[in-house]
CSV table of C-alpha atoms and ligand atoms in Angstrom, one decimal:
chain,number,residue,atom,x,y,z
Y,7,MET,CA,-21.2,-41.5,-37.6
Y,8,ASN,CA,-22.6,-44.6,-39.3
Y,9,ILE,CA,-20.6,-47.7,-40.2
Y,10,ILE,CA,-20.7,-48.3,-43.9
Y,11,ALA,CA,-18.2,-51.2,-44.3
Y,12,LYS,CA,-16.0,-53.5,-42.4
Y,13,SER,CA,-13.1,-55.8,-43.4
Y,14,SER,CA,-10.5,-57.9,-41.9
Y,15,ALA,CA,-7.1,-59.2,-43.0
Y,16,PHE,CA,-4.3,-61.5,-41.9
Y,17,ALA,CA,-0.6,-60.8,-42.4
Y,18,PRO,CA,2.1,-63.3,-41.7
Y,19,ALA,CA,5.3,-63.2,-39.6
Y,20,THR,CA,8.5,-63.0,-41.5
Y,21,VAL,CA,12.2,-63.9,-41.3
Y,22,ALA,CA,14.2,-60.9,-42.5
Y,23,ASN,CA,17.8,-61.1,-43.7
Y,24,ILE,CA,17.8,-65.0,-44.2
Y,25,ALA,CA,21.4,-64.9,-43.0
Y,26,CYS,CA,23.2,-63.7,-46.2
Y,27,GLY,CA,20.8,-60.8,-47.2
Y,28,PHE,CA,20.9,-58.1,-44.5
Y,29,ASP,CA,18.0,-55.7,-45.3
Y,30,VAL,CA,17.5,-57.2,-48.8
Y,31,LEU,CA,16.0,-60.7,-48.2
Y,32,GLY,CA,13.0,-61.9,-46.3
Y,33,LEU,CA,10.5,-64.7,-46.3
Y,34,ALA,CA,6.9,-65.2,-45.0
Y,35,VAL,CA,5.8,-68.1,-42.9
Y,36,ASN,CA,2.3,-69.5,-42.5
Y,37,THR,CA,2.1,-69.0,-38.8
Y,38,PRO,CA,2.0,-66.9,-36.7
Y,39,GLY,CA,0.6,-63.7,-38.0
Y,40,ASP,CA,-1.6,-60.7,-37.0
Y,41,VAL,CA,-5.2,-60.0,-37.9
Y,42,VAL,CA,-6.6,-56.4,-38.2
Y,43,GLU,CA,-10.3,-55.5,-38.5
Y,44,ALA,CA,-11.0,-52.2,-40.2
Y,45,THR,CA,-14.3,-50.2,-39.9
Y,46,LEU,CA,-15.2,-47.5,-42.4
Y,47,TYR,CA,-17.6,-44.6,-41.5
Y,48,ASP,CA,-19.8,-42.4,-43.6
Y,49,GLU,CA,-18.1,-39.2,-42.6
Y,50,ILE,CA,-14.7,-37.5,-43.1
Y,51,GLY,CA,-12.5,-38.2,-40.1
Y,52,PRO,CA,-9.2,-39.5,-38.8
Y,53,VAL,CA,-7.7,-43.0,-38.7
Y,54,THR,CA,-7.9,-44.3,-35.1
Y,55,ILE,CA,-7.1,-47.4,-33.2
Y,56,SER,CA,-10.2,-48.7,-31.4
Y,57,ASP,CA,-8.3,-51.4,-29.5
Y,58,ILE,CA,-5.4,-53.8,-29.5
Y,59,THR,CA,-5.7,-57.3,-28.2
Y,60,GLY,CA,-2.8,-59.6,-27.3
Y,61,ASP,CA,-0.2,-56.9,-26.7
Y,62,GLY,CA,-0.5,-56.8,-22.9
Y,63,GLY,CA,-1.3,-53.1,-23.2
Y,64,VAL,CA,2.2,-52.3,-24.5
Y,65,LEU,CA,1.7,-51.0,-28.0
Y,66,PRO,CA,0.8,-47.3,-28.6
Y,67,ARG,CA,-2.9,-46.6,-29.2
Y,68,GLU,CA,-2.1,-43.1,-30.6
Y,69,ALA,CA,-2.6,-43.3,-34.4
Y,70,HIS,CA,0.6,-41.4,-35.2
Y,71,LEU,CA,2.7,-43.8,-33.2
Y,72,ASN,CA,1.3,-47.2,-34.1
Y,73,THR,CA,2.6,-48.9,-37.2
Y,74,ALA,CA,-0.8,-50.1,-38.4
Y,75,SER,CA,-2.4,-46.7,-38.4
Y,76,VAL,CA,0.7,-45.0,-39.8
Y,77,ALA,CA,0.7,-47.4,-42.8
Y,78,VAL,CA,-3.1,-46.8,-43.3
Y,79,MET,CA,-2.7,-43.0,-43.1
Y,80,ALA,CA,0.1,-43.1,-45.7
Y,81,LEU,CA,-2.1,-45.1,-48.0
Y,82,CYS,CA,-5.2,-42.8,-47.5
Y,83,LYS,CA,-3.1,-39.7,-48.0
Y,84,SER,CA,-1.7,-41.0,-51.3
Y,85,VAL,CA,-5.2,-41.8,-52.8
Y,86,ASP,CA,-6.8,-38.8,-51.1
Y,87,PHE,CA,-9.3,-41.0,-49.1
Y,88,ARG,CA,-10.6,-39.0,-46.1
Y,89,GLN,CA,-13.4,-41.0,-44.6
Y,90,ALA,CA,-13.0,-42.0,-40.9
Y,91,ILE,CA,-11.5,-45.4,-40.3
Y,92,SER,CA,-11.0,-47.3,-37.0
Y,93,LEU,CA,-8.7,-50.3,-36.6
Y,94,LEU,CA,-8.9,-53.2,-34.2
Y,95,ILE,CA,-5.6,-55.0,-34.0
Y,96,HIS,CA,-5.2,-58.6,-32.9
Y,97,LYS,CA,-1.6,-59.2,-32.0
Y,98,GLN,CA,-0.9,-62.9,-32.4
Y,99,MET,CA,2.8,-63.0,-32.2
Y,100,PRO,CA,5.5,-61.9,-29.7
Y,101,LEU,CA,6.6,-58.3,-29.8
Y,102,GLY,CA,10.3,-57.4,-30.3
Y,103,SER,CA,10.9,-60.9,-31.4
Y,104,GLY,CA,12.7,-60.5,-34.8
Y,105,MET,CA,9.6,-62.1,-36.5
Y,106,GLY,CA,8.4,-58.9,-38.2
Y,107,SER,CA,5.7,-58.2,-35.6
Y,108,SER,CA,5.4,-54.5,-36.3
Y,109,ALA,CA,5.4,-55.1,-40.1
Y,110,ALA,CA,2.7,-57.8,-39.7
Y,111,SER,CA,0.2,-55.4,-38.0
Y,112,ALA,CA,0.9,-52.7,-40.5
Y,113,VAL,CA,0.5,-55.1,-43.4
Y,114,ALA,CA,-2.7,-56.6,-42.1
Y,115,ALA,CA,-4.1,-53.1,-41.5
Y,116,ILE,CA,-3.2,-51.8,-44.9
Y,117,ALA,CA,-4.6,-54.9,-46.6
Y,118,ALA,CA,-7.9,-54.6,-44.7
Y,119,VAL,CA,-8.3,-50.9,-45.5
Y,120,ASN,CA,-7.1,-51.3,-49.2
Y,121,ALA,CA,-10.0,-53.7,-49.6
Y,122,LEU,CA,-12.4,-51.0,-48.6
Y,123,LEU,CA,-11.2,-48.4,-51.1
Y,124,PRO,CA,-13.3,-47.6,-54.1
Y,125,VAL,CA,-10.4,-48.9,-56.3
Y,126,PRO,CA,-8.0,-51.0,-54.2
Y,127,LEU,CA,-4.3,-50.7,-55.2
Y,128,PRO,CA,-2.3,-53.8,-56.2
Y,129,LYS,CA,-0.5,-55.4,-53.3
Y,130,GLY,CA,3.0,-54.5,-54.6
Y,131,SER,CA,2.3,-50.8,-54.5
Y,132,LEU,CA,1.4,-50.9,-50.8
Y,133,VAL,CA,5.1,-51.7,-49.8
Y,134,THR,CA,6.2,-48.1,-49.7
Y,135,PHE,CA,3.4,-47.1,-47.3
Y,136,VAL,CA,4.2,-49.9,-44.9
Y,137,MET,CA,7.9,-49.0,-45.0
Y,138,GLU,CA,6.9,-45.6,-43.5
Y,139,ALA,CA,5.4,-47.6,-40.6
Y,140,GLU,CA,8.7,-49.4,-40.1
Y,141,ARG,CA,10.4,-46.1,-39.8
Y,142,ILE,CA,8.1,-45.2,-36.9
Y,143,ALA,CA,8.7,-48.6,-35.3
Y,144,CYS,CA,12.5,-48.7,-35.4
Y,145,GLY,CA,13.9,-45.6,-37.1
Y,146,SER,CA,14.6,-47.4,-40.4
Y,147,ALA,CA,12.4,-47.9,-43.4
Y,148,HIS,CA,13.7,-51.4,-44.3
Y,149,ALA,CA,11.4,-53.5,-46.5
Y,150,ASP,CA,12.6,-57.0,-45.8
Y,151,ASN,CA,9.8,-57.8,-43.3
Y,152,VAL,CA,7.1,-55.7,-45.0
Y,153,ALA,CA,7.5,-57.0,-48.6
Y,154,PRO,CA,7.4,-60.7,-47.8
Y,155,SER,CA,4.5,-60.2,-45.3
Y,156,LEU,CA,2.5,-58.4,-48.1
Y,157,LEU,CA,3.6,-60.5,-51.1
Y,158,GLY,CA,4.4,-63.8,-49.6
Y,159,GLY,CA,7.3,-66.1,-50.6
Y,160,ILE,CA,10.9,-65.2,-50.5
Y,161,VAL,CA,11.5,-61.6,-51.5
Y,162,LEU,CA,14.6,-59.8,-52.6
Y,163,ILE,CA,14.8,-56.0,-52.3
Y,164,ARG,CA,17.1,-55.5,-55.3
Y,165,SER,CA,17.1,-51.7,-54.7
Y,166,TYR,CA,15.6,-49.2,-52.2
Y,167,HIS,CA,16.1,-46.1,-54.4
Y,168,PRO,CA,14.1,-46.7,-56.5
Y,169,LEU,CA,12.3,-49.5,-54.8
Y,170,ASP,CA,12.7,-52.8,-56.7
Y,171,VAL,CA,11.1,-55.8,-55.0
Y,172,ILE,CA,11.6,-59.3,-56.6
Y,173,LYS,CA,9.7,-62.4,-55.6
Y,174,LEU,CA,12.1,-65.3,-55.9
Y,175,PRO,CA,11.2,-69.0,-56.6
Y,176,VAL,CA,10.8,-71.2,-53.5
Y,177,PRO,CA,12.0,-74.9,-53.8
Y,178,SER,CA,8.9,-77.0,-53.0
Y,179,GLU,CA,10.4,-78.8,-50.0
Y,180,LEU,CA,12.0,-75.7,-48.4
Y,181,ALA,CA,10.7,-75.6,-44.8
Y,182,VAL,CA,11.3,-73.0,-42.1
Y,183,CYS,CA,11.4,-73.1,-38.4
Y,184,ILE,CA,11.6,-70.1,-36.1
Y,185,VAL,CA,12.4,-70.5,-32.4
Y,186,HIS,CA,11.6,-67.6,-30.2
Y,187,PRO,CA,13.2,-67.4,-26.8
Y,188,GLU,CA,11.2,-65.5,-24.2
Y,189,LEU,CA,13.3,-62.4,-24.4
Y,190,GLU,CA,12.8,-59.0,-26.1
Y,191,VAL,CA,15.3,-57.2,-28.3
Y,192,ARG,CA,14.2,-53.9,-29.8
Y,193,THR,CA,15.1,-53.6,-33.5
Y,194,GLU,CA,16.3,-50.1,-32.9
Y,195,THR,CA,18.9,-51.4,-30.3
Y,196,SER,CA,19.9,-54.3,-32.5
Y,197,ARG,CA,20.5,-52.0,-35.5
Y,198,ALA,CA,22.3,-49.4,-33.5
Y,199,ILE,CA,25.1,-51.8,-32.6
Y,200,LEU,CA,25.9,-52.7,-36.2
Y,201,ARG,CA,29.1,-51.5,-37.7
Y,202,LYS,CA,28.4,-48.7,-40.2
Y,203,GLN,CA,31.3,-49.8,-42.4
Y,204,ILE,CA,32.5,-53.3,-43.3
Y,205,ALA,CA,35.8,-54.5,-44.8
Y,206,LEU,CA,36.0,-55.3,-48.5
Y,207,GLY,CA,36.8,-58.9,-47.7
Y,208,THR,CA,33.6,-59.2,-45.6
Y,209,ALA,CA,31.5,-57.7,-48.3
Y,210,ILE,CA,32.9,-60.1,-50.9
Y,211,GLU,CA,32.0,-63.0,-48.6
Y,212,GLN,CA,28.5,-61.7,-48.0
Y,213,TRP,CA,27.6,-61.0,-51.6
Y,214,GLY,CA,29.1,-64.3,-52.8
Y,215,ASN,CA,26.7,-66.1,-50.3
Y,216,LEU,CA,23.8,-63.8,-51.3
Y,217,ALA,CA,24.2,-64.7,-55.0
Y,218,GLY,CA,24.7,-68.4,-54.1
Y,219,PHE,CA,21.5,-68.4,-52.1
Y,220,VAL,CA,19.5,-66.8,-54.9
Y,221,SER,CA,21.0,-69.1,-57.4
Y,222,GLY,CA,20.2,-72.1,-55.3
Y,223,LEU,CA,16.6,-71.1,-55.1
Y,224,TYR,CA,16.4,-70.9,-58.9
Y,225,THR,CA,18.0,-74.3,-59.4
Y,226,ASN,CA,16.4,-76.1,-56.5
Y,227,ASP,CA,19.9,-76.8,-55.2
Y,228,TYR,CA,19.5,-77.4,-51.5
Y,229,ASP,CA,23.2,-78.0,-51.0
Y,230,LEU,CA,24.0,-74.6,-52.5
Y,231,VAL,CA,21.3,-73.0,-50.4
Y,232,SER,CA,22.9,-74.6,-47.4
Y,233,ARG,CA,26.4,-73.5,-48.2
Y,234,SER,CA,25.2,-69.9,-48.7
Y,235,LEU,CA,23.3,-69.5,-45.4
Y,236,VAL,CA,26.2,-67.6,-43.9
Y,237,ASP,CA,26.1,-64.1,-42.4
Y,238,VAL,CA,29.4,-62.4,-41.8
Y,239,VAL,CA,27.8,-58.9,-41.4
Y,240,ALA,CA,25.1,-58.8,-38.7
Y,241,GLU,CA,25.3,-62.2,-37.0
Y,242,PRO,CA,28.8,-61.8,-35.5
Y,243,VAL,CA,27.7,-58.4,-33.9
Y,244,ARG,CA,24.2,-59.4,-32.8
Y,245,SER,CA,24.7,-63.0,-31.7
Y,246,PRO,CA,25.9,-62.0,-28.2
Y,247,LEU,CA,22.4,-60.6,-27.6
Y,248,ILE,CA,21.1,-64.2,-27.8
Y,249,PRO,CA,22.1,-66.5,-25.0
Y,250,ASN,CA,24.0,-69.6,-26.2
Y,251,PHE,CA,23.6,-68.6,-29.8
Y,252,MET,CA,26.4,-70.9,-31.0
Y,253,GLY,CA,25.0,-73.8,-29.1
Y,254,ILE,CA,21.5,-73.2,-30.6
Y,255,LYS,CA,23.0,-73.0,-34.1
Y,256,GLN,CA,25.1,-76.2,-33.6
Y,257,ALA,CA,22.0,-78.0,-32.3
Y,258,ALA,CA,20.0,-77.0,-35.5
Y,259,MET,CA,22.9,-78.1,-37.8
Y,260,ARG,CA,23.4,-81.4,-36.0
Y,261,ALA,CA,19.6,-82.0,-36.4
Y,262,GLY,CA,20.0,-81.7,-40.2
Y,263,ALA,CA,19.1,-78.0,-40.9
Y,264,LEU,CA,20.4,-76.5,-44.1
Y,265,GLY,CA,21.4,-73.4,-42.2
Y,266,CYS,CA,20.6,-71.4,-39.1
Y,267,SER,CA,20.9,-67.7,-38.2
Y,268,ILE,CA,19.2,-64.9,-36.4
Y,269,SER,CA,15.6,-64.1,-37.6
Y,270,GLY,CA,15.6,-60.4,-38.5
Y,271,SER,CA,17.1,-58.4,-35.6
Y,272,GLY,CA,16.5,-61.3,-33.1
Y,273,PRO,CA,16.2,-62.7,-30.5
Y,274,ALA,CA,14.3,-65.3,-32.6
Y,275,VAL,CA,16.5,-67.7,-34.4
Y,276,PHE,CA,15.5,-69.5,-37.6
Y,277,ALA,CA,16.6,-72.5,-39.5
Y,278,LEU,CA,15.8,-73.6,-43.1
Y,279,ALA,CA,15.5,-77.3,-43.8
Y,280,GLN,CA,14.7,-79.7,-46.7
Y,281,GLY,CA,11.3,-81.1,-45.7
Y,282,LEU,CA,9.0,-80.5,-42.8
Y,283,GLU,CA,10.3,-83.4,-40.8
Y,284,SER,CA,13.8,-82.1,-40.9
Y,285,ALA,CA,12.5,-78.6,-39.9
Y,286,HIS,CA,10.6,-80.1,-36.9
Y,287,ARG,CA,13.8,-82.0,-35.8
Y,288,ALA,CA,15.8,-78.7,-36.0
Y,289,ALA,CA,13.1,-76.8,-34.1
Y,290,ALA,CA,13.1,-79.4,-31.3
Y,291,ALA,CA,16.9,-79.4,-31.0
Y,292,MET,CA,16.9,-75.6,-30.8
Y,293,VAL,CA,14.2,-75.4,-28.2
Y,294,GLN,CA,16.1,-78.0,-26.2
Y,295,ALA,CA,19.3,-76.0,-26.5
Y,296,PHE,CA,17.5,-73.0,-25.1
Y,297,ALA,CA,16.0,-75.2,-22.3
Y,298,ASP,CA,19.5,-76.4,-21.4
Y,299,ILE,CA,20.3,-72.8,-20.4
Y,300,ASN,CA,16.9,-72.4,-18.7
Y,301,VAL,CA,15.4,-70.2,-21.4
Y,302,VAL,CA,11.9,-71.0,-22.4
Y,303,ALA,CA,11.4,-70.9,-26.2
Y,304,GLN,CA,8.5,-71.4,-28.6
Y,305,SER,CA,8.8,-72.8,-32.0
Y,306,PHE,CA,6.9,-72.3,-35.3
Y,307,VAL,CA,7.5,-74.8,-38.2
Y,308,GLY,CA,6.0,-74.7,-41.7
Y,309,LEU,CA,6.6,-74.2,-45.4
Y,310,VAL,CA,7.2,-70.8,-46.9
Y,311,ASN,CA,3.9,-68.9,-47.1
Y,312,ASP,CA,3.4,-68.0,-50.8
Y,313,GLU,CA,0.3,-65.8,-50.4
Y,314,GLY,CA,1.4,-63.2,-47.9
Y,315,ALA,CA,-1.3,-60.8,-46.7
Y,316,ASN,CA,-4.8,-62.2,-47.1
Y,317,VAL,CA,-8.1,-60.3,-46.9
Y,318,LEU,CA,-10.4,-62.5,-44.7
Y,319,SER,CA,-13.7,-60.6,-45.1
Y,320,VAL,CA,-15.3,-57.5,-46.6
Y,321,GLU,CA,-18.9,-56.5,-45.6
Y,322,ARG,CA,-20.7,-53.4,-46.9
Y,323,PHE,CA,-23.8,-52.1,-45.1
W,22,LIG,N1,16.8,-56.2,-41.7
W,22,LIG,C1,16.3,-55.7,-40.5
W,22,LIG,C2,17.4,-55.9,-39.5
W,22,LIG,C3,15.1,-56.6,-40.1
W,22,LIG,O1,18.1,-56.9,-39.4
W,22,LIG,O2,17.6,-54.9,-38.7
W,22,LIG,C4,14.5,-56.2,-38.8
W,22,LIG,O3,13.5,-57.1,-38.4
């Protein structure tokens, strides 16, 4: 088999849920993110994983079990593209972190392979293929990591059936910090503990905050965004999985954050802030609050990433 083309793509980490939007809101950050290199051969053949770096040997190398190859296989099947492809995955973020790690690899892989197709599909139409990869990773095809990682910005999943993904406006000073304690929580576990039914009063509170958050984004109203960053659905159930969660949250709020909650399914915690300086202060306070209970934590601070997945290179031979 001869190599006929190569490409590489980056896909960012994401904060799913953003407190008030369980499974329907997510945002992309500038760093960290994963990079995938795709190699295309001149013969019909399978999608394979040639290697994975940065995962400590933990992630599956079998194509049908890895999110990156599952997403690529779903894309190739839909456009009837049968040439052999191999993927080299560079994991550049912690696994099981709540930062959309499985989505980022899958998004980077599909973006790299899409760039090699005779007629690449628009980014928006790739979301459904990567959702299949999320199903492999955690048993649920949620789109609140996948869609922002692909499209960038802050994304609302208005509907799953049919899929309706809306990119929301981002106030220019809105900054994000993610603090990741050195713990691993599997999304599957963190979803399994959620209540399957919620009280009407709880739902009213949650959808009021969700609407308030979206409204605050459209009107650049940081105070409304702040008041709306409340999660009465997932956070109360999941926060016991994160040591000293209330202490971490109080530290972020005292440092001036607009709001603070669990990033995706955790254990990472995120805060939104007005301005990068404020986000840095919140991150430092959260890292210190983890250190106070002898947990090492790493922080990532930046503005919202508007671009999402990014093709880094395409070479044809
Ligand atoms: N919305 C999903 C959850 C995101 O909270 O389970 C998982 O990263």
